[in-house]
Coordinates of C-alpha atoms and ligand atoms in Angstrom, one line a residue:
M10 CA 0.0 0.0 0.0
F11 CA 1.1 3.6 -0.3
V12 CA 0.3 6.6 1.8
V13 CA -0.6 9.8 -0.2
M14 CA 0.3 12.9 1.8
T15 CA -1.7 16.1 1.5
V16 CA -0.3 18.8 -0.7
G17 CA 2.0 20.9 1.5
A18 CA 2.3 18.2 4.2
S19 CA 5.1 19.2 6.6
E20 CA 8.4 17.5 7.0
A21 CA 7.4 16.5 10.6
E22 CA 4.2 14.9 9.2
V23 CA 6.2 12.9 6.7
L24 CA 8.6 11.8 9.4
G25 CA 5.7 10.9 11.6
V26 CA 4.2 8.6 9.0
K27 CA 7.6 7.0 8.2
S28 CA 8.4 6.3 11.9
H29 CA 4.9 4.7 12.3
I30 CA 5.7 2.4 9.3
L31 CA 9.1 1.6 10.8
G32 CA 7.5 0.9 14.1
E33 CA 5.4 -1.8 12.4
G34 CA 8.6 -3.5 11.1
M35 CA 7.9 -2.3 7.5
T36 CA 10.1 -0.1 5.3
P37 CA 8.9 3.3 4.1
F38 CA 10.0 4.5 0.6
D39 CA 9.0 8.0 -0.4
H40 CA 8.5 9.3 -3.8
V41 CA 8.4 13.1 -4.2
G42 CA 5.9 13.6 -7.0
P43 CA 5.3 16.9 -8.8
E44 CA 2.6 17.9 -6.3
R45 CA 2.9 15.7 -3.2
I46 CA 4.9 13.1 -1.4
V47 CA 3.8 9.5 -1.6
I48 CA 5.2 6.9 0.8
A49 CA 5.1 3.2 0.0
V50 CA 4.9 0.6 2.8
V51 CA 7.1 -2.3 1.8
G52 CA 7.3 -5.6 3.7
E53 CA 5.2 -8.6 4.5
L54 CA 2.0 -7.1 5.8
G55 CA -0.1 -10.3 6.0
A56 CA -3.4 -10.0 7.9
R57 CA -2.5 -6.6 9.4
K58 CA -3.0 -4.8 6.1
Q59 CA -6.4 -3.4 6.7
E60 CA -5.9 -2.5 10.3
L61 CA -2.6 -0.7 9.5
A62 CA -4.2 1.1 6.6
T63 CA -6.9 2.4 8.8
R64 CA -4.4 3.6 11.4
L65 CA -2.1 5.3 8.9
A66 CA -5.1 7.2 7.4
T67 CA -5.7 8.9 10.7
L68 CA -2.1 10.3 11.0
A69 CA -1.5 14.1 10.5
G70 CA -0.8 15.1 6.9
V71 CA -2.2 11.9 5.4
E72 CA -4.8 12.3 2.6
T73 CA -5.4 8.7 1.6
V74 CA -4.0 5.2 1.9
T75 CA -4.2 3.2 -1.3
P76 CA -3.4 -0.5 -2.0
I77 CA -0.9 -1.3 -4.8
S78 CA -2.5 -4.1 -6.8
R79 CA 0.8 -5.2 -8.4
P80 CA 3.2 -7.6 -6.8
F81 CA 6.0 -5.2 -7.7
K82 CA 5.5 -2.1 -5.7
L83 CA 8.2 0.5 -6.0
T84 CA 8.6 -0.1 -9.7
S85 CA 4.9 0.1 -10.4
R86 CA 3.3 3.1 -12.1
E87 CA 0.6 3.1 -9.4
F88 CA 3.2 4.2 -6.9
H89 CA 5.3 6.4 -9.2
P90 CA 3.3 7.6 -12.2
E91 CA 6.0 9.8 -13.9
D92 CA 8.7 8.2 -16.0
T93 CA 12.0 7.6 -14.3
V94 CA 14.7 9.6 -16.0
I95 CA 18.3 8.5 -15.5
R96 CA 21.3 10.8 -16.0
V97 CA 24.8 9.5 -16.3
L98 CA 27.5 11.8 -17.4
D99 CA 26.0 13.5 -20.5
A100 CA 23.6 10.7 -21.3
V101 CA 19.9 11.0 -20.3
I102 CA 17.9 7.8 -20.4
G103 CA 14.1 7.7 -20.4
D104 CA 13.4 11.4 -21.2
G105 CA 12.1 10.7 -24.7
S106 CA 15.5 11.0 -26.3
L107 CA 17.1 8.0 -28.1
T108 CA 19.7 6.2 -26.0
M109 CA 22.1 4.3 -28.2
M110 CA 24.4 1.8 -26.4
A111 CA 27.0 0.4 -28.7
G112 CA 30.3 -1.4 -28.6
P113 CA 31.9 -4.8 -28.8
C114 CA 30.4 -7.9 -27.2
S115 CA 33.8 -8.4 -25.5
V116 CA 36.6 -6.0 -24.9
E117 CA 39.4 -7.8 -26.7
S118 CA 42.2 -5.3 -26.6
R119 CA 42.8 -1.5 -26.1
D120 CA 43.0 -0.9 -29.8
Q121 CA 39.9 -2.8 -30.6
L122 CA 37.9 -1.0 -27.9
F123 CA 39.3 2.5 -28.8
E124 CA 38.6 2.0 -32.6
T125 CA 35.1 1.0 -31.9
A126 CA 34.5 3.7 -29.2
D127 CA 35.7 6.5 -31.5
A128 CA 33.5 5.2 -34.4
V129 CA 30.3 4.7 -32.4
K130 CA 30.8 8.1 -30.7
A131 CA 31.2 9.8 -34.1
A132 CA 28.1 8.1 -35.3
G133 CA 26.0 9.3 -32.4
A134 CA 26.1 6.6 -29.7
T135 CA 25.4 7.9 -26.2
V136 CA 26.7 5.0 -24.1
L137 CA 29.7 2.7 -24.8
R138 CA 29.2 -1.0 -24.1
G139 CA 31.9 -3.7 -23.8
G140 CA 32.0 -7.0 -21.9
A141 CA 34.8 -7.5 -19.4
F142 CA 33.5 -10.6 -17.5
K143 CA 31.7 -12.7 -20.1
P144 CA 29.0 -15.3 -19.3
R145 CA 29.9 -18.0 -21.9
T146 CA 27.9 -21.1 -22.5
S147 CA 31.1 -23.1 -22.9
P148 CA 33.7 -23.0 -20.1
Y149 CA 36.4 -23.3 -22.9
A150 CA 35.2 -20.2 -24.7
F151 CA 36.9 -16.7 -24.3
Q152 CA 35.9 -15.6 -20.8
G153 CA 36.7 -11.9 -21.2
L154 CA 39.8 -9.8 -20.1
G155 CA 38.3 -9.1 -16.7
V156 CA 39.9 -6.2 -14.8
E157 CA 42.2 -5.3 -17.7
A158 CA 39.1 -4.7 -19.8
L159 CA 37.6 -2.5 -17.1
R160 CA 40.7 -0.3 -17.3
Y161 CA 40.4 0.0 -21.1
L162 CA 36.7 0.9 -20.6
A163 CA 37.6 3.7 -18.2
E164 CA 40.2 5.0 -20.6
A165 CA 37.7 4.9 -23.5
R166 CA 35.3 7.0 -21.3
E167 CA 38.1 9.6 -20.8
R168 CA 38.8 9.6 -24.5
T169 CA 35.2 9.9 -25.8
G170 CA 33.2 11.3 -22.8
L171 CA 30.7 8.4 -23.2
P172 CA 29.5 6.6 -20.1
V173 CA 30.4 2.9 -20.1
I174 CA 28.3 -0.1 -19.4
T175 CA 29.6 -3.6 -18.6
E176 CA 28.2 -6.8 -17.1
V177 CA 28.8 -7.8 -13.5
M178 CA 28.4 -11.6 -13.1
E179 CA 28.7 -12.2 -9.4
P180 CA 28.5 -10.4 -6.0
S181 CA 32.2 -10.5 -5.5
Q182 CA 32.7 -8.4 -8.7
V183 CA 30.2 -5.6 -7.8
D184 CA 32.7 -3.2 -6.1
I185 CA 35.4 -3.4 -8.8
V186 CA 32.9 -3.1 -11.7
A187 CA 31.2 -0.1 -10.0
E188 CA 34.7 1.5 -9.5
Y189 CA 35.3 1.5 -13.3
A190 CA 31.9 1.5 -15.0
D191 CA 29.1 4.0 -15.1
I192 CA 26.3 1.6 -15.6
L193 CA 26.2 -2.0 -14.3
Q194 CA 24.6 -4.7 -16.5
I195 CA 22.9 -7.8 -15.1
G196 CA 22.9 -10.4 -17.9
T197 CA 20.0 -12.6 -18.9
R198 CA 21.4 -15.6 -17.0
N199 CA 21.5 -13.7 -13.8
M200 CA 18.2 -12.0 -13.8
Q201 CA 17.0 -14.1 -10.8
N202 CA 20.3 -14.1 -9.0
Y203 CA 18.8 -12.5 -5.9
S204 CA 22.0 -11.9 -4.0
L205 CA 23.5 -10.2 -7.0
L206 CA 20.4 -8.1 -7.4
R207 CA 20.5 -7.0 -3.8
D208 CA 24.2 -6.1 -4.1
V209 CA 23.8 -3.9 -7.1
G210 CA 20.9 -2.3 -5.3
R211 CA 23.4 -1.0 -2.8
V212 CA 25.8 0.8 -5.2
A213 CA 25.5 4.3 -6.5
R214 CA 25.4 3.3 -10.2
P215 CA 22.5 2.8 -12.5
V216 CA 21.8 -0.8 -13.3
M217 CA 20.6 -2.3 -16.6
L218 CA 18.6 -5.4 -15.9
K219 CA 18.3 -7.8 -18.9
R220 CA 15.2 -9.9 -19.1
G221 CA 15.9 -13.6 -18.3
Y222 CA 15.5 -15.6 -21.5
G223 CA 12.9 -17.7 -19.7
A224 CA 11.3 -15.0 -17.6
T225 CA 7.8 -13.5 -17.8
V226 CA 7.4 -9.8 -17.7
K227 CA 6.2 -10.1 -14.1
E228 CA 9.3 -12.0 -13.0
W229 CA 11.5 -9.4 -14.8
L230 CA 9.7 -6.6 -12.9
M231 CA 10.0 -8.5 -9.6
A232 CA 13.7 -8.8 -10.3
A233 CA 13.9 -5.0 -10.8
E234 CA 12.0 -4.6 -7.5
Y235 CA 14.8 -6.4 -5.7
I236 CA 17.2 -3.8 -6.9
V237 CA 15.0 -0.8 -6.2
S238 CA 14.0 -2.1 -2.8
S239 CA 17.6 -2.5 -1.9
G240 CA 18.1 1.2 -2.3
N241 CA 18.9 1.8 -6.0
P242 CA 16.1 3.6 -7.9
N243 CA 18.1 3.9 -11.2
V244 CA 17.1 0.7 -13.0
I245 CA 16.9 0.4 -16.8
L246 CA 15.1 -2.7 -18.2
C247 CA 16.4 -4.4 -21.3
E248 CA 14.4 -6.7 -23.6
R249 CA 17.0 -9.0 -25.2
G250 CA 14.8 -11.8 -26.5
I251 CA 13.3 -14.9 -24.9
R252 CA 13.7 -18.5 -25.8
T253 CA 10.9 -20.0 -27.9
F254 CA 10.6 -23.0 -30.2
E255 CA 12.0 -20.9 -33.1
T256 CA 15.6 -21.9 -34.1
Y257 CA 16.3 -19.5 -37.0
T258 CA 16.9 -16.8 -34.5
R259 CA 19.0 -17.0 -31.4
N260 CA 16.1 -15.8 -29.3
T261 CA 12.7 -14.3 -30.0
M262 CA 12.5 -10.6 -29.5
D263 CA 9.3 -9.8 -27.5
L264 CA 8.3 -6.4 -28.9
A265 CA 5.0 -6.4 -26.9
A266 CA 7.1 -6.4 -23.7
V267 CA 8.2 -2.8 -24.4
P268 CA 4.8 -1.0 -24.3
L269 CA 3.6 -3.5 -21.7
A270 CA 6.6 -2.6 -19.4
H271 CA 6.0 1.1 -20.1
H272 CA 2.4 0.6 -18.9
L273 CA 3.3 -1.4 -15.8
T274 CA 6.4 0.5 -14.7
H275 CA 8.0 3.9 -14.8
L276 CA 11.5 2.5 -15.6
P277 CA 13.1 3.1 -19.0
V278 CA 13.1 0.2 -21.4
I279 CA 15.9 -0.6 -23.9
V280 CA 15.9 -3.3 -26.6
D281 CA 18.9 -5.4 -27.6
P282 CA 18.3 -6.8 -31.1
S283 CA 21.8 -8.2 -31.2
H284 CA 21.3 -10.9 -28.6
A285 CA 17.6 -11.2 -29.5
T286 CA 18.3 -12.3 -33.1
G287 CA 21.9 -13.5 -33.1
K288 CA 22.1 -12.5 -36.8
R289 CA 23.8 -9.3 -38.1
W290 CA 21.3 -8.7 -40.9
L291 CA 18.3 -8.9 -38.5
V292 CA 19.7 -6.2 -36.1
K293 CA 18.5 -3.2 -38.1
P294 CA 14.9 -4.3 -38.7
L295 CA 14.5 -5.3 -35.1
A296 CA 16.1 -2.1 -33.8
L297 CA 13.6 -0.2 -36.0
G298 CA 10.8 -2.3 -34.5
G299 CA 12.0 -1.6 -31.0
V300 CA 12.1 2.2 -31.6
A301 CA 8.6 2.0 -33.3
V302 CA 7.0 0.4 -30.2
G303 CA 8.4 3.1 -28.0
A304 CA 11.7 1.8 -26.6
D305 CA 13.8 4.4 -24.9
G306 CA 16.9 3.1 -26.6
V307 CA 18.8 0.3 -28.3
M308 CA 21.8 -1.7 -27.4
V309 CA 23.8 -3.1 -30.3
E310 CA 27.1 -5.0 -30.6
V311 CA 29.6 -3.3 -32.8
H312 CA 33.1 -4.6 -33.8
P313 CA 35.7 -3.3 -36.3
T314 CA 36.1 -6.8 -37.8
P315 CA 33.1 -8.8 -36.6
D316 CA 34.1 -12.0 -38.3
Q317 CA 37.2 -12.1 -36.2
A318 CA 35.4 -11.3 -32.9
L319 CA 36.2 -13.6 -30.0
S320 CA 32.5 -13.8 -29.0
D321 CA 29.2 -13.3 -30.8
A322 CA 30.9 -12.9 -34.2
E323 CA 27.7 -13.5 -36.2
Q324 CA 25.6 -10.7 -34.6
Q325 CA 28.1 -7.8 -34.3
L326 CA 27.7 -4.9 -36.8
D327 CA 30.8 -3.5 -38.4
L328 CA 31.5 0.2 -38.1
A329 CA 29.8 1.1 -41.4
Q330 CA 26.7 -0.9 -40.5
F331 CA 26.4 1.0 -37.3
R332 CA 26.6 4.3 -39.1
D333 CA 23.9 3.1 -41.4
L334 CA 21.8 1.9 -38.5
M335 CA 22.1 5.4 -36.8
A336 CA 21.2 7.2 -40.0
T337 CA 18.0 5.1 -40.3
L338 CA 17.0 5.0 -36.6
V339 CA 17.3 8.7 -35.7
P340 CA 14.6 10.0 -38.2
V341 CA 12.3 7.0 -37.3
H342 CA 12.7 7.9 -33.6
E343 CA 11.9 11.5 -34.4
L344 CA 8.8 10.4 -36.2
V345 CA 7.4 8.1 -33.5
R346 CA 8.4 10.0 -30.3
G347 CA 5.4 11.6 -28.8
L348 CA 3.0 9.3 -30.7
H349 CA 2.7 6.8 -28.0
G350 CA 1.0 9.1 -25.5
D351 CA 0.8 8.5 -21.8
P352 CA 1.5 4.8 -21.0
V353 CA -0.9 5.1 -18.1
L354 CA -3.7 6.4 -20.2
T355 CA -3.1 4.3 -23.3
G356 CA -3.3 0.9 -21.6
P357 CA -6.2 -0.4 -19.5
A358 CA -6.9 1.2 -16.2
L359 CA -4.1 0.6 -13.7
G360 CA -6.5 -1.6 -11.8
I361 CA -6.1 -0.5 -8.2
G362 CA -7.7 -3.3 -6.3
G363 CA -7.1 -5.8 -9.1
S364 CA -9.9 -4.7 -11.5
S365 CA -7.5 -4.6 -14.5
G366 CA -7.2 -7.7 -16.7
L367 CA -3.4 -7.1 -16.7
S368 CA -3.2 -7.8 -13.0
K369 CA -4.1 -11.5 -13.6
H370 CA -1.0 -12.1 -15.6
Ligands
PEP417 C1 25.9 -9.1 -23.3 O1 25.1 -8.1 -23.5 O2 27.1 -9.0 -23.4 C2 25.2 -10.4 -22.9 C3 25.9 -11.4 -22.6 O3 23.9 -10.3 -23.1 P1 22.8 -11.3 -22.5 O4 23.0 -11.4 -21.0 O5 21.5 -10.7 -22.9 O6 23.0 -12.7 -23.2
MN418 MN1 27.3 -10.7 -26.9

């Protein structure tokens, strides 16, 4: 449930509500909206719910107490209707601009990273990607350069001014990756690694959470809830394809997940057509599709000589293909931005109390 404070509620009244919530063994999370403060009550309420709601409603400065119908609370639009906008260096994610995250699957050398970084920056990328710790299906495949790659990424940031994103695979790597990178990526295989989610929830870096390849949208948002409830509100969602019976593509890109996520949550949504398709020539059409359905940005793998790449050779674009992709995507994004309207109003009613069909799924 969340407590809606009156417009102009005093600091003391807000503190009073929070200490009451703490006294019940629950955790208060406040959201400062454009007009008023809303405080979510997070924790296992059980049978006390109604009684506590009635009590909170009588406190000074409280306007109403409202249930949150979704299992995800802090990430839901009900609690936080405005879009979350994330700023990292000069990049702004979720404000209606097109975020373009580009770079190699794996950082293979300083030269390979710098050549790619310079080219994607010149073409208009806003974030540089590059894998340092690689989750590989085979233990015999290239596992990434690790900390050496993190150093190259930091140098590439100095060189280009672009914020860098890289994957963190286990809790023991969180501090070192957060020291070098601007955005931490949680890969598809780790979407439900709850101790890792909690740990990235405690660092002062935005986190991009890739959807598990076997995860429902609800499970994905519950995973995001782990990060936000651990103290990190800056979460970016990334649809990177789910596993279906189709074998021509590496995964199946779930385009419906983009407007659906925008309806259910205030977090920005990025699409990754590289991992979703696994095929270079399918990256451009699916990137276009992602932008057309309202994605806040696109992540693509780019390599100076993709055929020689040490990982994901078949899906990486070369530098000219990335320039072509940008030239195509930017005008399409200009055309579609603003057409989607308010995600709260365009979907079915948010269903406070469970009246929405969406809440059943
Ligand atoms: C990646 O982006 O480098 C990656 C491994 O992606 P995913 O976790 O989506 O497979
Ligand atoms: Mn890859």
